[in-house]
Amino acid sequence: MTLEEVAKLAGTSRSTVSRVINDDPKVSDEVRTRVKRIIADTGYRPNASARNLAGKSTQVISLLVPRSPVETFNDPFYSLLLKGLSSVCNDRDYGLMLLMLDKSDPHMQHRLLNTHNTDGFILGLSLVNNNPFIPYLTERNIPFVSIGRHPYYTRINYVDVDNIGAAAEAVHHMIKLGLRRIATITFSLQVTAGADRREGYLRALTEAGITPDPELIVEGGFSSLQGYEAMRRLLPFRPEGVFVASDTMAVGAYRAIYEAGLRVPDDISVVGFDDNEQASHLVPALTTVRQPIAELGAVAAEILLDVISEEASQPVQQVLPCALVVRRSCGTPVSNIQMDGKSRVEVGVYLPGQLDTDLTLAFFSASHNEKCCRLI
Amino acid sequence: MTLEEVAKLAGTSRSTVSRVINDDPKVSDEVRTRVKRIIADTGYRPNASARNLAGKSTQVISLLVPRSPVETFNDPFYSLLLKGLSSVCNDRDYGLMLLMLDKSDPHMQHRLLNTHNTDGFILGLSLVNNNPFIPYLTERNIPFVSIGRHPYYTRINYVDVDNIGAAAEAVHHMIKLGLRRIATITFSLQVTAGADRREGYLRALTEAGITPDPELIVEGGFSSLQGYEAMRRLLPFRPEGVFVASDTMAVGAYRAIYEAGLRVPDDISVVGFDDNEQASHLVPALTTVRQPIAELGAVAAEILLDVISEEASQPVQQVLPCALVVRRSCGTPVSNIQMDGKSRVEVGVYLPGQLDTDLTLAFFSASHNEKCCRLI
DNA sequence: GAACGCTATGGGAGCGTTCCCACAAACATA
DNA sequence: TATGTTTGTGGGAACGCTCCCATAGCGTTC
């Protein structure tokens, strides 16, 4: 079924049918209703390829995920990101393609090259080194937005959270509780977020007049196994607290701590990063940094669509705030939390009935009527 | 940059360049290398829309997710499904689009209608009632594969796990341990999988000569909150064991049990379904049914691509097996597990170092050197 | 040496749209 | 009445490919 065939049935021309479909006002009401009726009767669907070919835009964007270790997928990060992306795409009538590429895939180039029907890309992970995608897309003038800034390519479009600030705040939280020997297990340093969180850790220590101790800085990665191993390397140095730069790794860290016969937070305080579902299931529930991941996706999609339609000349860069979610893993009595004047505190006792998506933080902890407190 | 322009630079014709791009053998080596060089130099990318228009196929399939409660996304189900889907799509050079549609979205029809560039659909959830997608796609002769069978539309392509059999096995496991008053919290009955798991529960009881007690059957849903509430409704009836038809709900069920001052498995045994990451984090670790979700996605994609290319006349229907993963939540000493002759048992003590993606079941439980045992 | 095949190549037609221009009819303006 | 403007409509051209057929050049066969 084509425009021409619909036109024939409606006793009019291809052009007029096209106008009806595209809501062009210059069609008489009579013809318009006649055409619409035929379209409904025949179940005609415009051919997207033809439209795109003639119209020079595909109305589709792609999320590019450098398919890293399987952990990529155990992480709810991409689920949430997709949620944000797809809601914006739906609103603006764009399609969303998913492109999982291993940067070491020999066909990577080919797949990117032949990626069908894409007006632009969302880069799902900001690889620090050997990021083949940014130069590739830049050279070809293909619009893209990176999830996460990039330390060297500073003139790209990106959305990021304030990793440095949030990490500093997390560490600061431990410092305020009187801890001094604070270690960190870094997130993958392959990724900007990893480097930034370490940076925030260092900044908080320095600001507090504590000299960072290299022994207390261990490189982790994405997986809880890496968190586990890193924690085991750390334990001999007897840290009082650990800033674990992802909740997934924090799970592994807990395990290492328990295996060593130590307790959280009595022997070691732990702060995570992400506010995974896991964070609230851990016992004790994990104090961590909440990132607005779905919003990150939504904003990225909006920026990309704007860039595509407007050809902005200046890079668009946006940084979203995080929030520290205080639970039990640092043993904080809520009343001890001191404010720095910049954040607002929300204190609440989460009761059983309130368990819902946004309050999963209540989870197991709630069964002890734990007080939860969020800086927002 | 078009074919014609490349041809001009290479001193040949559009047709020949097209042949080079499509690996047509009928091109002399000399011309071929010349053309390839020009393509590389100019960064020429074939226009997908034009290809599709001329070639009558878009090389893209869509995953259709009826965007249900937010729970959809806390569930790792779609992450894993996407993993399977995208690996097949990559292998076969297909693109994967993501289409999140609420069936109550007034523009649903419109969005489906205008979905760009799609050769076929994967239906991500088998809605039992008011499933508007199946008739829509069937009428229009658009190829699709459903994840999960459908009770009424029996002649569609689908991939499913053996929900009935697996649920029966799970309940059978409790029966073998001597439990009699076994309750169930159903999965959303809006979904085939929910109905099937209840069916399996009933079957296992009946086969064991136990009359199902309506008081012990409570409808749950997708979320852990629903699991929590269902369990609270169930507790007054003093079940000895509960088959909770999704791990996410089992988390809520645990909580209700603990709040009532009872213990798992001492007072109540629990069996879940899914083998989420959460399942192994619970204390005690949850005995549950493992579904091969990524494989489900991969098989679905393969079937869809086959259907697209071959126009199979018979519906393709495939059922994948599940495995019962026995942990602590029924208090089973491993040696007590009796075999039914159909399954093989794998018993292992998961030690700290073995923590990896596939063995997350070891998780916290592993710190107690728990014995894990899987029927495989 | 004529007829035939095979190989590499070129060009036309067509895919189903959108965009633009042409044009007829009706109406407003001088 | 002649001229311009507006409104609705129709058709040509183009978008950048693929597919098919035509053909030139060459070797093979009878």
Short mmCIF file of N, CA, C and O in Angstrom, two decimals, chain A residues 36 48 95 128 179 208 314 331 333 354:
data_model
loop_
_atom_site.label_atom_id
_atom_site.label_comp_id
_atom_site.label_asym_id
_atom_site.label_seq_id
_atom_site.Cartn_x
_atom_site.Cartn_y
_atom_site.Cartn_z
N LYS A 36 -8.67 10.29 5.22
CA LYS A 36 -8.44 9.66 6.52
C LYS A 36 -9.21 8.36 6.65
O LYS A 36 -8.72 7.40 7.23
N ALA A 48 8.71 4.18 6.22
CA ALA A 48 9.66 5.04 6.92
C ALA A 48 10.92 5.28 6.10
O ALA A 48 11.46 6.38 6.09
N GLY A 95 12.76 7.28 17.47
CA GLY A 95 13.04 5.89 17.76
C GLY A 95 14.36 5.78 18.51
O GLY A 95 15.21 6.67 18.41
N VAL A 128 37.99 6.65 29.13
CA VAL A 128 39.04 7.66 29.19
C VAL A 128 40.06 7.46 28.08
O VAL A 128 40.34 8.34 27.29
N LEU A 179 36.36 9.91 61.49
CA LEU A 179 37.28 8.93 60.92
C LEU A 179 38.48 9.65 60.30
O LEU A 179 38.36 10.75 59.78
N ALA A 208 40.45 18.49 54.46
CA ALA A 208 40.37 18.26 55.91
C ALA A 208 41.76 18.20 56.54
O ALA A 208 41.91 17.88 57.72
N GLN A 314 28.00 25.74 19.94
CA GLN A 314 28.72 25.54 21.18
C GLN A 314 28.36 24.18 21.77
O GLN A 314 27.21 23.77 21.72
N GLY A 331 27.40 4.00 60.80
CA GLY A 331 26.97 4.07 62.19
C GLY A 331 26.57 5.46 62.66
O GLY A 331 26.73 5.81 63.82
N PRO A 333 24.39 8.18 64.05
CA PRO A 333 23.11 8.59 64.59
C PRO A 333 22.72 9.83 63.79
O PRO A 333 23.56 10.70 63.52
N GLN A 354 5.42 2.12 53.89
CA GLN A 354 5.89 3.07 52.90
C GLN A 354 6.78 2.47 51.84
O GLN A 354 7.29 3.17 50.97
#
